[in-house]
Tab-separated table of C-alpha atoms in Angstrom:
chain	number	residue	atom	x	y	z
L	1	UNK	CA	29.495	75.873	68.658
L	2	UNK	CA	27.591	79.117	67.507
L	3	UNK	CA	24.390	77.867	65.559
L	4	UNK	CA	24.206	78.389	62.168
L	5	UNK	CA	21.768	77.988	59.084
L	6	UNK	CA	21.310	77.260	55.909
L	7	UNK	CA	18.837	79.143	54.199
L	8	UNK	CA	16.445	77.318	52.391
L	9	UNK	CA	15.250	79.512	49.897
L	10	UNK	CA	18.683	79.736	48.061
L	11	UNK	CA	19.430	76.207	48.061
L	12	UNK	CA	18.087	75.524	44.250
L	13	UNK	CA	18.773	78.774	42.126
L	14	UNK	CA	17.701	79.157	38.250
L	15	UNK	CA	20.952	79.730	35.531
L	16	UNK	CA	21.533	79.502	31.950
L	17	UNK	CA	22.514	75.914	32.560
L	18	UNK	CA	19.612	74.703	34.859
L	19	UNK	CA	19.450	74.623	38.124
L	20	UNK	CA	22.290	75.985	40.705
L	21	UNK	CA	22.901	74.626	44.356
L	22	UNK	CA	23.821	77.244	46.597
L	23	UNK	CA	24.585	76.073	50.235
L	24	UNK	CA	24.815	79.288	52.558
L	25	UNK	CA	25.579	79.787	56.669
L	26	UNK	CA	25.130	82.280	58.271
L	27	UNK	CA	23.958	83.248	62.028
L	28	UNK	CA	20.160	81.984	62.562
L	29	UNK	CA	19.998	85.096	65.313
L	30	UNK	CA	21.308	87.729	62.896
L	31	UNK	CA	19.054	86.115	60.072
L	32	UNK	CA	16.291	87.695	62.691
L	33	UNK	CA	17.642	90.849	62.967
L	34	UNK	CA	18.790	91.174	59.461
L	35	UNK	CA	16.924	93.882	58.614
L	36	UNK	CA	18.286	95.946	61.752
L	37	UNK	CA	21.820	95.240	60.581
L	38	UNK	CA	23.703	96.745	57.369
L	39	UNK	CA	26.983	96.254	58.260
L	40	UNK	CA	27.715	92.828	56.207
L	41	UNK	CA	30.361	90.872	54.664
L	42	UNK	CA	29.108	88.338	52.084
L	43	UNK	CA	31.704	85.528	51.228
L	44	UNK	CA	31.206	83.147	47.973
L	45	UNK	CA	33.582	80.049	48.073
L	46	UNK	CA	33.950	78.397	44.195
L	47	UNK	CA	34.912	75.107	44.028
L	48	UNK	CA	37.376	73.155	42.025
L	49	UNK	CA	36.499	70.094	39.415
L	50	UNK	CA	36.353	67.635	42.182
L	51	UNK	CA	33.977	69.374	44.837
L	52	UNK	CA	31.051	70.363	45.774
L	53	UNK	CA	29.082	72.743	47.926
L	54	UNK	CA	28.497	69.355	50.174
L	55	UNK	CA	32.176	68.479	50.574
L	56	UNK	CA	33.225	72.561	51.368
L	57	UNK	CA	31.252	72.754	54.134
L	58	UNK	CA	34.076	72.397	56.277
L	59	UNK	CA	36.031	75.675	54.847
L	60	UNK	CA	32.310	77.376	55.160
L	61	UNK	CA	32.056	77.176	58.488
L	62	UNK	CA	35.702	78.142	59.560
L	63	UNK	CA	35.378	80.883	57.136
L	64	UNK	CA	32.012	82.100	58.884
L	65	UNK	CA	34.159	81.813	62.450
L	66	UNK	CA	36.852	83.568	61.429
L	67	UNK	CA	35.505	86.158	59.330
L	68	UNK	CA	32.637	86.696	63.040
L	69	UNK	CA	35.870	87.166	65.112
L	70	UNK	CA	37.608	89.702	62.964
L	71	UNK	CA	34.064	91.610	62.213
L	72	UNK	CA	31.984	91.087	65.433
L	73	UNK	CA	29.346	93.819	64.235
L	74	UNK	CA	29.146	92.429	60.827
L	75	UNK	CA	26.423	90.268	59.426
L	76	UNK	CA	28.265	87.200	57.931
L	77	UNK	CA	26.196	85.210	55.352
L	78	UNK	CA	29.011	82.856	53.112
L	79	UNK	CA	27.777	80.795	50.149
L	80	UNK	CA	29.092	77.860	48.462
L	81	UNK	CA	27.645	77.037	44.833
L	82	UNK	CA	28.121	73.753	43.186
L	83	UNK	CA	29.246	73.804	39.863
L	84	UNK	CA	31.351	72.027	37.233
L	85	UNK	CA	29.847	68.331	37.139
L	86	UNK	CA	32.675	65.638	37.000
L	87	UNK	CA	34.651	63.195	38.833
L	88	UNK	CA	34.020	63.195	42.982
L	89	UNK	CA	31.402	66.349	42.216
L	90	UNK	CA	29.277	64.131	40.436
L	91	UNK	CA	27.792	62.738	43.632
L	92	UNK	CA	25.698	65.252	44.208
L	93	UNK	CA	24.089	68.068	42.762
L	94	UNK	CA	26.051	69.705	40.888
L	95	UNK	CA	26.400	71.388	36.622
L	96	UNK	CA	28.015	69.602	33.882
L	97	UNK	CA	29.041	72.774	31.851
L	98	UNK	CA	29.865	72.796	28.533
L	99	UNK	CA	33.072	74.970	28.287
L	100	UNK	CA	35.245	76.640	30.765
L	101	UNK	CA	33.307	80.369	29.903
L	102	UNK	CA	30.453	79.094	30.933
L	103	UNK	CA	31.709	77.737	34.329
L	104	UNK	CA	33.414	81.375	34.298
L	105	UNK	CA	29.190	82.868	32.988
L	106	UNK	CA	27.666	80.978	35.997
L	107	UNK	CA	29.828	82.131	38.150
L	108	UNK	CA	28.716	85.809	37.291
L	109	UNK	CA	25.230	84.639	37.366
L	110	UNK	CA	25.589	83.183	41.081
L	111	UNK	CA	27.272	87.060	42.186
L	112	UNK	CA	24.225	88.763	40.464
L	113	UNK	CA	22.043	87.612	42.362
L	114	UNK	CA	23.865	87.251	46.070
L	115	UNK	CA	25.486	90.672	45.538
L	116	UNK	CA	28.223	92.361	43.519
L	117	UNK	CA	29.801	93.700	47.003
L	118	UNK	CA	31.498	89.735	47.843
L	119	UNK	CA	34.486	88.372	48.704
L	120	UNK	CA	35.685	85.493	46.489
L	121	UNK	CA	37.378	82.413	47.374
L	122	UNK	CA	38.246	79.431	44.787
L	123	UNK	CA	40.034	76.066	45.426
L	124	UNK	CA	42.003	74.705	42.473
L	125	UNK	CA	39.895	75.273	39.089
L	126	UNK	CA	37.734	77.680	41.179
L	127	UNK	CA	40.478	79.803	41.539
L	128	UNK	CA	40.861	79.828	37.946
L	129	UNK	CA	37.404	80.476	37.324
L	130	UNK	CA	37.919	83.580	39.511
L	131	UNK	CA	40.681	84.984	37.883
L	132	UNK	CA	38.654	84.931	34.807
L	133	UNK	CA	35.649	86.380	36.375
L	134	UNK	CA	38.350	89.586	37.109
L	135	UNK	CA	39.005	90.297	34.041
L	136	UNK	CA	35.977	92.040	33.292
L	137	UNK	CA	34.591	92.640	37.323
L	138	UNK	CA	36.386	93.508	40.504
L	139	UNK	CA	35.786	91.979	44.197
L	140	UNK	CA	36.401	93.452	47.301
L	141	UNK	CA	39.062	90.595	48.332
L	142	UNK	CA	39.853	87.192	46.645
L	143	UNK	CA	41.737	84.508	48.265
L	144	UNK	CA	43.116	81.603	45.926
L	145	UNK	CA	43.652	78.423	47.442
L	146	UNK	CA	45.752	76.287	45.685
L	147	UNK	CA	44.776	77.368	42.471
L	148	UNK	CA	45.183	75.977	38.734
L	149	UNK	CA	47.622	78.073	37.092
L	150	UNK	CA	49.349	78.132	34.268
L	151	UNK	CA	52.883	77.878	35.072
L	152	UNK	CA	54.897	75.485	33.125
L	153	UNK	CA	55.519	73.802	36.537
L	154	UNK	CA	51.889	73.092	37.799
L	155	UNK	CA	51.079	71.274	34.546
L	156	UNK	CA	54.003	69.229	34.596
L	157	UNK	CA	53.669	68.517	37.999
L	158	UNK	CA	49.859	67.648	37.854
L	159	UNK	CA	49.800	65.179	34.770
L	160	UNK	CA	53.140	63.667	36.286
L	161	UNK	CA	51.220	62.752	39.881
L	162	UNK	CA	47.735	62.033	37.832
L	163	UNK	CA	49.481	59.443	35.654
L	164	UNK	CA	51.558	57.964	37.900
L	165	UNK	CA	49.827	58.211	41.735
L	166	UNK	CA	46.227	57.985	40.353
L	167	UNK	CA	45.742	55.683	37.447
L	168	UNK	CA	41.430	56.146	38.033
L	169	UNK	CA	41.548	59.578	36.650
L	170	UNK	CA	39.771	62.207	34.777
L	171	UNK	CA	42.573	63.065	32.859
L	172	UNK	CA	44.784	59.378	32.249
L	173	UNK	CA	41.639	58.250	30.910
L	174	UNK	CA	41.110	61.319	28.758
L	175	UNK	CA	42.778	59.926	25.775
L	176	UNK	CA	41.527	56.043	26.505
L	177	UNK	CA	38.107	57.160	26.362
L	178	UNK	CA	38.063	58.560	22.682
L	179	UNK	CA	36.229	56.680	20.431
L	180	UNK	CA	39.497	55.265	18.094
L	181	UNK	CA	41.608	54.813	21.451
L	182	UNK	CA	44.271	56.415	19.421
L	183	UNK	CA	46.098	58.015	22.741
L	184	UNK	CA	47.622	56.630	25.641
L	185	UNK	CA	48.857	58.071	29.212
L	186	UNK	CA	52.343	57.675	27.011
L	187	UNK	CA	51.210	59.768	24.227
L	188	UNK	CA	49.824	62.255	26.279
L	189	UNK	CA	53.370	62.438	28.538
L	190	UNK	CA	54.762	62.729	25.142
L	191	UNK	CA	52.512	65.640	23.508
L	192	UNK	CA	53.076	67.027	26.741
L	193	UNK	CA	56.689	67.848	27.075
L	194	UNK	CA	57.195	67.987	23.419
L	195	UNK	CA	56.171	71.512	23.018
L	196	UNK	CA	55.918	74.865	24.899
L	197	UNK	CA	53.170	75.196	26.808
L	198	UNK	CA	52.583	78.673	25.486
L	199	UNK	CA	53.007	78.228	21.944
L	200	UNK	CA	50.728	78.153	19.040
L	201	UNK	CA	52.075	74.533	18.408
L	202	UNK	CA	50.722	73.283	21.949
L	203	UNK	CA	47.810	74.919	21.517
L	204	UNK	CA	46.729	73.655	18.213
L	205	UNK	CA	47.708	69.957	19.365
L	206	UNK	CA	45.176	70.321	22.264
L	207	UNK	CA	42.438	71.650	20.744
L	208	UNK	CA	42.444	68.489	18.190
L	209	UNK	CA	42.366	66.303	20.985
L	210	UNK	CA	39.097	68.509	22.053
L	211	UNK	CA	37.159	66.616	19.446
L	212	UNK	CA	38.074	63.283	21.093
L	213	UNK	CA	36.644	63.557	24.172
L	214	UNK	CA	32.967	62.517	24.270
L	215	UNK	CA	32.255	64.221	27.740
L	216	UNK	CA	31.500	67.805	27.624
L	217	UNK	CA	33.243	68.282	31.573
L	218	UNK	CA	36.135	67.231	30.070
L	219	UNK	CA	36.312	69.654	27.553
L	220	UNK	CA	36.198	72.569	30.474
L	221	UNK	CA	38.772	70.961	32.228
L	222	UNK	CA	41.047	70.943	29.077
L	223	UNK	CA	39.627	74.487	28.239
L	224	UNK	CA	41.387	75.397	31.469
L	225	UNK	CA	44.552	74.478	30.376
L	226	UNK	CA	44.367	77.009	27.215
L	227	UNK	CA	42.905	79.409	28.630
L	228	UNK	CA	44.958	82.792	28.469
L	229	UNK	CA	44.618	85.675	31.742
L	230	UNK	CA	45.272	89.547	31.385
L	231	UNK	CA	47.311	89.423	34.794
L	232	UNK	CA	47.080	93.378	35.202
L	233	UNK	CA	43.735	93.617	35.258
L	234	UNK	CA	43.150	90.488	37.759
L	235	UNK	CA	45.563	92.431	40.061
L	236	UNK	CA	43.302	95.299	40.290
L	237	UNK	CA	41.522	93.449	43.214
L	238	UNK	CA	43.957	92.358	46.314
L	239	UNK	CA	44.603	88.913	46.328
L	240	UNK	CA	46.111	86.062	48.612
L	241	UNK	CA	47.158	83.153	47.575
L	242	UNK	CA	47.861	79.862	50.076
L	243	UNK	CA	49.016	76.975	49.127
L	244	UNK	CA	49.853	73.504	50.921
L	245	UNK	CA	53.798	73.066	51.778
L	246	UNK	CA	52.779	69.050	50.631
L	247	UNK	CA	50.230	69.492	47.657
L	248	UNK	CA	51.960	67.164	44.540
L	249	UNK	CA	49.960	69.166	42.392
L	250	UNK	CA	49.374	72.746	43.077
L	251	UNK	CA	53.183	73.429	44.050
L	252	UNK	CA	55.626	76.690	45.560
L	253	UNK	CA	57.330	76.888	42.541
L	254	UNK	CA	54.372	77.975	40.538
L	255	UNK	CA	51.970	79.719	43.100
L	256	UNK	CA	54.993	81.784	43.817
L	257	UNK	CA	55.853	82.976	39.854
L	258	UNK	CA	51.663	83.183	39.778
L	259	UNK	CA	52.016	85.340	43.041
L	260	UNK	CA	54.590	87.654	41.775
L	261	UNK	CA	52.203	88.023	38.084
L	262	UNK	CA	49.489	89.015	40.552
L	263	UNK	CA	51.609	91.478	42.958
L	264	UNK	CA	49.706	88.910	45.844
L	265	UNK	CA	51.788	87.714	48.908
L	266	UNK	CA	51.933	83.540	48.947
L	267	UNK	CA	51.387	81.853	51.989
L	268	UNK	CA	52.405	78.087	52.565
L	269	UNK	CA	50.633	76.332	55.133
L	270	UNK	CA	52.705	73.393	56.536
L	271	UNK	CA	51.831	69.623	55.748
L	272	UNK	CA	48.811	70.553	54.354
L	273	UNK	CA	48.024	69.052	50.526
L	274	UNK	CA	45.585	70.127	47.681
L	275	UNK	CA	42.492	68.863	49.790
L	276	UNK	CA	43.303	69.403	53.365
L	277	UNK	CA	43.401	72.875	52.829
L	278	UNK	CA	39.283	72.809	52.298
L	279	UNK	CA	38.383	69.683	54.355
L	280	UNK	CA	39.366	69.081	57.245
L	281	UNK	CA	36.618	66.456	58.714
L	282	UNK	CA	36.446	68.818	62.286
L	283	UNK	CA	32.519	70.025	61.644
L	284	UNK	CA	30.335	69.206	64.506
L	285	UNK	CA	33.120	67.990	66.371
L	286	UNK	CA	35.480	69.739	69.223
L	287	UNK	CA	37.853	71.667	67.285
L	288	UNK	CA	41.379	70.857	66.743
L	289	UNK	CA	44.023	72.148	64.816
L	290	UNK	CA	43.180	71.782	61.058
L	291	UNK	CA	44.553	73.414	58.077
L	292	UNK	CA	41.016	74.524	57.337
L	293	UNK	CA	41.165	76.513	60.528
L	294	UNK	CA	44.421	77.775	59.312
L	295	UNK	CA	43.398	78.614	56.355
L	296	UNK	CA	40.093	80.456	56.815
L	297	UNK	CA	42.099	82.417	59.614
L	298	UNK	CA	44.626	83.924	56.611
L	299	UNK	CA	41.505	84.735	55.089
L	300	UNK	CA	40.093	86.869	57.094
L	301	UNK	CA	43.012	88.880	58.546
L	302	UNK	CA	43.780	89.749	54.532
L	303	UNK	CA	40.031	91.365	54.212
L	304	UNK	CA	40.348	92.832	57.750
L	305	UNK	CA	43.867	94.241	57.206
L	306	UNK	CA	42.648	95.680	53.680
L	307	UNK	CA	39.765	97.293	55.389
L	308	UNK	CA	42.699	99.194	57.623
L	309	UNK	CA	44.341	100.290	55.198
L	310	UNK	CA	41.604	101.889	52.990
L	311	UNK	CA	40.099	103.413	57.050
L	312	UNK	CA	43.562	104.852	56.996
């Protein structure tokens, strides 16, 4: 296994919102020679609601791998940030932000100061967060794994498999939690299908519910939901998206009407689901096959085919 390194004097960066931790690998003999080198490609992976930089390490280091095979003269340095602070992210490290623009602010904070010349990669709200982010900024390459979107099939599906699979969640507890316990999972099922999810009447109904949740991480995650994307400017940067062939939440249906809003090809990896398509418990070990592996190997044949084509 090639040795790599975490660089200690990004792990606690300053934000608006405190402090930031920012895990990043890289090659400890090319952090030597880094001043020799300035061919590099640097890689920022965003995590979803219910990660953090700890639990992505997995995707990190396949990422680095991959990215060192396709671009053997390249310096590769990839970062992972911890951000939005609730459910399994809470154990360690990481922001409780008060809206989703400010998960989408921190994010531009974080590229600031690693580089505007990146490569973006976001699992699940992450991916969200980078859409938003290129609205207003452009990447070299973004890959979307799994991503929240806002087809009317991904939020059905989601709420459906949160209510019924995972009773211990952020969002069935959303509307036990208020103060007058005046919602139920049954209310919510029912507020859900009884209106378009793109009309003003959905819209309003959520953002009353906004003032019933206590916790401000909540109230990003249900930002998320309303928030609105200007698809043809996203598209400006290439994209892939990958999804998992069995991920309940994040499904074909809707990565492949996000895909075609996007002009991005859609790759399905099969058997993988929502989390084994970032963790695939095979660092430090003898590698075996592993969606992460899989994944991370998509990745970087998009940015090196993309590089062809502009050489061309």
């Amino acid at each position: 296994m090639e040795e790599w390194y975490i660089e200690p004097e990004l792990s606690m960066l300053p934000s608006s919102e405190g402090k930031i931790e920012l895990q990043t690998i890289f090659s400890k003999q090319e952090y030597r020679q880094s001043k020799k080198n300035n061919l590099k490609k640097c890689i920022l992976i965003t995590p979803g609601a219910f990660h953090n930089a700890e639990l992505m390490k997995d995707l990190q280091y396949r990422i680095f791998q991959s990215f060192k095979k396709r671009f053997p003269n390249h310096q590769i340095i990839v970062h992972t940030f911890s951000q939005l602070g609730h459910g399994k992210s809470e154990l360690k490290g990481c922001l409780h932000l008060k809206s989703f623009n400010t998960h989408v602010n921190v994010l531009e904070e974080i590229i600031q100061i690693v580089g505007n010349e990146i490569i973006l990669i976001g699992h699940s709200l992450g991916g969200l967060v980078i859409e938003k982010y290129l609205e207003k900024n452009r990447a070299l390459a973004v890959a979307l794994l799994a991503p929240f979107n806002h087809s009317i099939h991904f939020k059905k599906d989601v709420i459906k498999h949160l209510l019924r699979h995972q009773k211990r969640t952020i969002l069935y507890y959303i509307f036990t939690w208020s103060p007058k316990r005046s919602f139920t999972p049954t209310a919510f099922k029912k507020l859900f299908y009884s209106a378009e999810c793109d009309s003003q009447e959905y819209n309003n109904r959520v953002e009353g519910i906004f003032e019933k949740i206590s916790d401000e991480s909540l109230r990003c995650f249900m930002g998320a939901f309303l928030t609105r994307l200007d698809y043809r400017k996203i598209s400006r940067t290439p994209i892939i998206i990958i999804g998992g062939e069995k991920d309940v939440a994040v499904q074909r249906q809707g990565l492949e009407l996000l895909g075609k809003k996007l002009s991005s090809n859609v790759h399905m990896i099969p058997n993988a689901t929502h989390n084994t398509l970032i963790n695939d418990k095979t660092l430090g070990i003898e590698p075996k096959q592993g969606h992460v592996r899989e994944v991370a190997e998509n990745i970087a044949k998009f940015v090196h085919e993309i590089e062809n084509v502009k050489e061309i």
